JSON list of C-alpha atoms and ligand atoms in Angstrom, two decimals:
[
{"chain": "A", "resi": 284, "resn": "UNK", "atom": "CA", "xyz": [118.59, -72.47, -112.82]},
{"chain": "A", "resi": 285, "resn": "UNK", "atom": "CA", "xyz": [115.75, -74.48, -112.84]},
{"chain": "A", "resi": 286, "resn": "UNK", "atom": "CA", "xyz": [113.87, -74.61, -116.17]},
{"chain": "A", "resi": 287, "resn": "UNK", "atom": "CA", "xyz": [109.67, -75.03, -115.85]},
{"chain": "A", "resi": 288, "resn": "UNK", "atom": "CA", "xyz": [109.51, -79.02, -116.81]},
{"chain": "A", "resi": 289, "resn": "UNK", "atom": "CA", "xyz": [111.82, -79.72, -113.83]},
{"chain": "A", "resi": 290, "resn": "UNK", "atom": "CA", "xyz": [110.81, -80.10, -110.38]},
{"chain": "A", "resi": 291, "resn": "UNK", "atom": "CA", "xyz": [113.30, -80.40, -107.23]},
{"chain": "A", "resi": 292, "resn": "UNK", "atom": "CA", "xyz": [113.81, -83.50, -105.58]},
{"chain": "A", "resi": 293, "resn": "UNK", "atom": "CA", "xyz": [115.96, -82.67, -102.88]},
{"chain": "A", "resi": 294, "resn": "UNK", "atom": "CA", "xyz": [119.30, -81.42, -102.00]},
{"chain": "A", "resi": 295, "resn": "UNK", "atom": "CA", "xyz": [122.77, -83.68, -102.95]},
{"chain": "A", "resi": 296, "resn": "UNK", "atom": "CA", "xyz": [123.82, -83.43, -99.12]},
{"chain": "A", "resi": 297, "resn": "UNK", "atom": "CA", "xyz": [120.60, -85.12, -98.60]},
{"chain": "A", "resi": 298, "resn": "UNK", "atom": "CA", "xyz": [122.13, -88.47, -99.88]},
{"chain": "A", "resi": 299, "resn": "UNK", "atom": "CA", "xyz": [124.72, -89.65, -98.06]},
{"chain": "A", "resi": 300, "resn": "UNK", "atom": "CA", "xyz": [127.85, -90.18, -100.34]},
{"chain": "A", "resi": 301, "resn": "UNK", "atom": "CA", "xyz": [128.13, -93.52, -101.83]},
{"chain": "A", "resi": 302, "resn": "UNK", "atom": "CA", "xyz": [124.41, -94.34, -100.84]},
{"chain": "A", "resi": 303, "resn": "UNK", "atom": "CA", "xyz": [121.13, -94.28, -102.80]},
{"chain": "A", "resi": 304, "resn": "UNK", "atom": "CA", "xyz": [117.73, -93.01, -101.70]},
{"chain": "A", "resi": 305, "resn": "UNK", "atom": "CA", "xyz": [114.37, -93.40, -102.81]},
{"chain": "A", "resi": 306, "resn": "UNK", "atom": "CA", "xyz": [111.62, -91.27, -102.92]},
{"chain": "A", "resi": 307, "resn": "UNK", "atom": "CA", "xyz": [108.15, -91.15, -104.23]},
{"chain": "A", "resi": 308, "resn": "UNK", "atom": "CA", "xyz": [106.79, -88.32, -105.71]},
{"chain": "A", "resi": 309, "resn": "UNK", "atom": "CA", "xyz": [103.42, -86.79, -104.03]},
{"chain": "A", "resi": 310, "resn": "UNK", "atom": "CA", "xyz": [99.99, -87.65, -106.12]},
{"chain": "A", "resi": 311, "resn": "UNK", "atom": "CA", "xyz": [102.12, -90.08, -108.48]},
{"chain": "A", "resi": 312, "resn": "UNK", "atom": "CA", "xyz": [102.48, -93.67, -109.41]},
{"chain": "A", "resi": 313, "resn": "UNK", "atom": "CA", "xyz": [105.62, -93.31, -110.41]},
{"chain": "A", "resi": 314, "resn": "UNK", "atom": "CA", "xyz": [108.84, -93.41, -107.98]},
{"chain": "A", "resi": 315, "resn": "UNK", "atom": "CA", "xyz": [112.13, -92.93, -108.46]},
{"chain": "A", "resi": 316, "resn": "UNK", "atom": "CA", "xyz": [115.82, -93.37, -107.10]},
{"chain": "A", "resi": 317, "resn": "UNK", "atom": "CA", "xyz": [118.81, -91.22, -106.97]},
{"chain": "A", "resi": 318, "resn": "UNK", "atom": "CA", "xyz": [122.50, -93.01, -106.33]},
{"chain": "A", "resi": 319, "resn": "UNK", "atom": "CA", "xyz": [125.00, -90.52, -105.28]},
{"chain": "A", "resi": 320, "resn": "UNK", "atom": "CA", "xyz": [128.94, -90.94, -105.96]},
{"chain": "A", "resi": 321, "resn": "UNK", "atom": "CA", "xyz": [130.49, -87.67, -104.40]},
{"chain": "A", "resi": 322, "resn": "UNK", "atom": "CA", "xyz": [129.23, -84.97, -106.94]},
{"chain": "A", "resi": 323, "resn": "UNK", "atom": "CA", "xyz": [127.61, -87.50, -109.32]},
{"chain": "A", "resi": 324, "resn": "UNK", "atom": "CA", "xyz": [123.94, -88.86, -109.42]},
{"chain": "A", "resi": 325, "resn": "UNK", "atom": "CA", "xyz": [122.28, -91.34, -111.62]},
{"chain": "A", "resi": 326, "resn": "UNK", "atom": "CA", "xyz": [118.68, -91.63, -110.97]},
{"chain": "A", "resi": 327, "resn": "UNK", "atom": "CA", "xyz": [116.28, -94.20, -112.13]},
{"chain": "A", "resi": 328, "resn": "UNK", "atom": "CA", "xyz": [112.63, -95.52, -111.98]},
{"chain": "A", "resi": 329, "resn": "UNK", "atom": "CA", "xyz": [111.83, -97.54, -109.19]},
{"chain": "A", "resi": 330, "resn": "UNK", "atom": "CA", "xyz": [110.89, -100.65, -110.93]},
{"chain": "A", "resi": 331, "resn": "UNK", "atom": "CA", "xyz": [112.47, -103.87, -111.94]},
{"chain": "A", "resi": 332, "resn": "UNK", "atom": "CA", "xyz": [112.55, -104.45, -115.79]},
{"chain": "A", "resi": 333, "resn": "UNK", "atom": "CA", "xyz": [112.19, -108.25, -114.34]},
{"chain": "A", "resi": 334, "resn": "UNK", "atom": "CA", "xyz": [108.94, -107.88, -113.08]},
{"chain": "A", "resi": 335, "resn": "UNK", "atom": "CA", "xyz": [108.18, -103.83, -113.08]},
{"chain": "A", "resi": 336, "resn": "UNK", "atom": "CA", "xyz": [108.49, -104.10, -109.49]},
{"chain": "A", "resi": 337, "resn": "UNK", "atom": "CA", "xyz": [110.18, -101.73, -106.72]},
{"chain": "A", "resi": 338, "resn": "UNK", "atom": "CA", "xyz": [113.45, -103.33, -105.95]},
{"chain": "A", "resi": 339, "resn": "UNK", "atom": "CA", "xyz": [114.10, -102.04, -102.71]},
{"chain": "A", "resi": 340, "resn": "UNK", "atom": "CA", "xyz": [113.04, -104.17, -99.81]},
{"chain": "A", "resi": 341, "resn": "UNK", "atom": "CA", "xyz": [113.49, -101.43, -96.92]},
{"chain": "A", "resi": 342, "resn": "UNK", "atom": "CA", "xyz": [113.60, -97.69, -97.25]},
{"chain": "A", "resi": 343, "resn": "UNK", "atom": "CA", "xyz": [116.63, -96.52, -99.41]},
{"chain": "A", "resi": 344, "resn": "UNK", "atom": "CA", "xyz": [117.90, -100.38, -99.71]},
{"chain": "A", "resi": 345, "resn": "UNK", "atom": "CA", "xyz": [119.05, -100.33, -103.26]},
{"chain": "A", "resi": 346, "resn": "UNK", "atom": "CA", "xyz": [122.50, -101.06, -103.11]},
{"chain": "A", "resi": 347, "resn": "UNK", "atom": "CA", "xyz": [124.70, -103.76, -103.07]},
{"chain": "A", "resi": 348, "resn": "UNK", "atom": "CA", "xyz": [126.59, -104.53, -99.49]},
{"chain": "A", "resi": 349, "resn": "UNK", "atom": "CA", "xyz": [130.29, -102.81, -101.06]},
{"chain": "A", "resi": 350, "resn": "UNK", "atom": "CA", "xyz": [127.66, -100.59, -102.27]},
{"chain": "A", "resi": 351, "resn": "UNK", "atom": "CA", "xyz": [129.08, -100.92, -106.34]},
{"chain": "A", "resi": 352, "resn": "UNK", "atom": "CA", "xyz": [125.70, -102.10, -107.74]},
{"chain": "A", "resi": 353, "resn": "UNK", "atom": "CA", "xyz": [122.51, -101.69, -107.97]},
{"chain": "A", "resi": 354, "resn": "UNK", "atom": "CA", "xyz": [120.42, -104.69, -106.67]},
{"chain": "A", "resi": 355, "resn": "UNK", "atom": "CA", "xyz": [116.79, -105.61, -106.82]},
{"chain": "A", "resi": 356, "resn": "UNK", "atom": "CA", "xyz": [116.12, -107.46, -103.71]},
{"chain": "A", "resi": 357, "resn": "UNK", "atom": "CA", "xyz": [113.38, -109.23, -105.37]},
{"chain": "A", "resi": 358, "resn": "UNK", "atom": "CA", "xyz": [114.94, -112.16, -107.32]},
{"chain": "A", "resi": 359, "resn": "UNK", "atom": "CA", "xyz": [118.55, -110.56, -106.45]},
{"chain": "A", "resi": 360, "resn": "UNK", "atom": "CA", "xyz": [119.12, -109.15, -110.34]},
{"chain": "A", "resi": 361, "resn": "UNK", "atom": "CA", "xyz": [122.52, -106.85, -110.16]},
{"chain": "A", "resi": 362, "resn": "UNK", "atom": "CA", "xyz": [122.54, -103.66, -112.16]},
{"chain": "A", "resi": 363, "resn": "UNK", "atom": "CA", "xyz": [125.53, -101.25, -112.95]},
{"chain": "A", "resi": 364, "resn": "UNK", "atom": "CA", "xyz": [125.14, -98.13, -111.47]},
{"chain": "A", "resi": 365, "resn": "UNK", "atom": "CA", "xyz": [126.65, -95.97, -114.04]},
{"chain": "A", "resi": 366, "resn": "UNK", "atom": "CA", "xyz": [124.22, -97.48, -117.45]},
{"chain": "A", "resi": 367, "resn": "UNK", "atom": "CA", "xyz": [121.61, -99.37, -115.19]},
{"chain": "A", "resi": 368, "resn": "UNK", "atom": "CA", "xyz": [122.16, -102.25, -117.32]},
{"chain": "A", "resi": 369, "resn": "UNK", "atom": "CA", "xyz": [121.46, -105.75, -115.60]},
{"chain": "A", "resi": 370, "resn": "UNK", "atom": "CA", "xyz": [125.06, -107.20, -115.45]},
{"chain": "A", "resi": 371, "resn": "UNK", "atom": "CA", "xyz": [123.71, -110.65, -113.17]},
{"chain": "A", "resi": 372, "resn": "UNK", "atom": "CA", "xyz": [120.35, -112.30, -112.62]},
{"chain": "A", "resi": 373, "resn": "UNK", "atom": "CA", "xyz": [117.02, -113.17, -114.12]},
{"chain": "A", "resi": 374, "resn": "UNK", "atom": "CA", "xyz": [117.18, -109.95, -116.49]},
{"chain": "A", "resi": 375, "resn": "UNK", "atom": "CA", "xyz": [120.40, -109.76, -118.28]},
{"chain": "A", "resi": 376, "resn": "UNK", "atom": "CA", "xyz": [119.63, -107.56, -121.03]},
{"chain": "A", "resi": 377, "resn": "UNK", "atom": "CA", "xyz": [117.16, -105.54, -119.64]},
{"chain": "A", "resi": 378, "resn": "UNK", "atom": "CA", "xyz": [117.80, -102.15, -118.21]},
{"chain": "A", "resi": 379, "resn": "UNK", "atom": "CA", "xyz": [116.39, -99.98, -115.32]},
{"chain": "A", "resi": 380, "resn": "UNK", "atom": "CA", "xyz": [114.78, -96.85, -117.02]},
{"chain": "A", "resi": 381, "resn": "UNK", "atom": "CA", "xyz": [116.98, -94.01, -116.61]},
{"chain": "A", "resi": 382, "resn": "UNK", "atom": "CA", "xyz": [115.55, -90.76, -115.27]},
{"chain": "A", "resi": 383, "resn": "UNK", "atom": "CA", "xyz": [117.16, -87.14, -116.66]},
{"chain": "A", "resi": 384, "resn": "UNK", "atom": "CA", "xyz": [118.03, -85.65, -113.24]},
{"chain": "A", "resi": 385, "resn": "UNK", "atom": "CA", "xyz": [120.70, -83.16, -112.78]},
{"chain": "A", "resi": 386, "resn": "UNK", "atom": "CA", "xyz": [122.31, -80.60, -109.75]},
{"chain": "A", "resi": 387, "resn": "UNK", "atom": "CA", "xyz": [121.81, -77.48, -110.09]},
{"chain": "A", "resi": 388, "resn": "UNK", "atom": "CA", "xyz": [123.14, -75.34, -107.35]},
{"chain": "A", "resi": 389, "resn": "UNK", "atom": "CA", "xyz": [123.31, -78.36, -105.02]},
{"chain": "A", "resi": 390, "resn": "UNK", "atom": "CA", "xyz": [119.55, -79.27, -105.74]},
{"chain": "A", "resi": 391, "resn": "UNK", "atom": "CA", "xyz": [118.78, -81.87, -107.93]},
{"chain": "A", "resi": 392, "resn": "UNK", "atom": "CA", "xyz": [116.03, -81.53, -110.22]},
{"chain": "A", "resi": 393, "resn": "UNK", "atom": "CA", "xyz": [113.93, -84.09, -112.07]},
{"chain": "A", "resi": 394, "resn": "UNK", "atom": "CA", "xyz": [111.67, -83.36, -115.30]},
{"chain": "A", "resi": 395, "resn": "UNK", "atom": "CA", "xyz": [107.93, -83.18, -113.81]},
{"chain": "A", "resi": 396, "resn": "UNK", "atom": "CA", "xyz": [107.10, -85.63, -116.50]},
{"chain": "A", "resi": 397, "resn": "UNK", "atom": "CA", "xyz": [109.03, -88.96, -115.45]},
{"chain": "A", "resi": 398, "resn": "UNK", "atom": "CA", "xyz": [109.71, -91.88, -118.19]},
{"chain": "A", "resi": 399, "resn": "UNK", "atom": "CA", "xyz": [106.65, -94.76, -117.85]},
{"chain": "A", "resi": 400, "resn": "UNK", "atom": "CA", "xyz": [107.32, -98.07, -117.27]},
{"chain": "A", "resi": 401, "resn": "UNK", "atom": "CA", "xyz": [106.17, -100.78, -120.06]},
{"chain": "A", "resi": 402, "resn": "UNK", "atom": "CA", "xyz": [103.26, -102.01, -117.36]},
{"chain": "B", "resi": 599, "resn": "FES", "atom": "S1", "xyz": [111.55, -108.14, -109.85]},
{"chain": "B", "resi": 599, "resn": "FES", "atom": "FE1", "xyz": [113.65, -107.53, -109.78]},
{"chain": "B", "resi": 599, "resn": "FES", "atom": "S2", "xyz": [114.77, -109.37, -109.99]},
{"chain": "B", "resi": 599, "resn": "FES", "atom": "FE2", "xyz": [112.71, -109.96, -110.10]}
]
């Protein structure tokens, strides 16, 4: 069940399995990306702790090519999927922000009020 500080961001099936998709909430700044593994998502703001920049450089391009990392295609900074910790590149150290999203009923919901970036 949904509770009234979450908001749904689109059905699992809408990820392909083992891919990541980004999306950017309507009349926000902020954006944010969901990584699927089967049931699992991890789900993170859209912006580089390197530079507070999107990392994708194509729609939904946020994965490495065996598809085991997170990459910001940027400066080419490798983060782990699971922690969001940068594990290779300019920003080891530094972490992705994580965002609180969960599936519920095969939706999955993010808090309406998403974590700010430092800039
Ligand atoms: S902005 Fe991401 S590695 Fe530089």
């Amino acid at each position: 069940m949904r509770s009234s500080d979450e908001r749904p961001l689109c059905r699992l099936e809408d990820i392909p399995d083992g891919r990541a998709r980004g999306f950017l909430p309507v009349n926000r700044d902020d954006r944010v990306f969901v990584v699927r593994r089967g049931d699992r998502i991890r789900a993170y703001v859209n912006s580089c702790p390197h530079n507070w920049r999107p990392l994708d450089y194509a729609q939904d391009q946020f994965l490495s090519a065996d598809g085991r990392e997170i990459v910001c295609y940027a400066h080419g900074a490798h983060f782990s999927i699971d922690s969001g910790a940068c594990i290779a590149g300019v920003c080891i150290g530094a972490s992705l922000i994580p965002v609180p999203a969960r599936v519920d009923n095969g939706m999955i919901l993010i808090p309406l009020e998403l974590p700010h970036t430092p800039e």
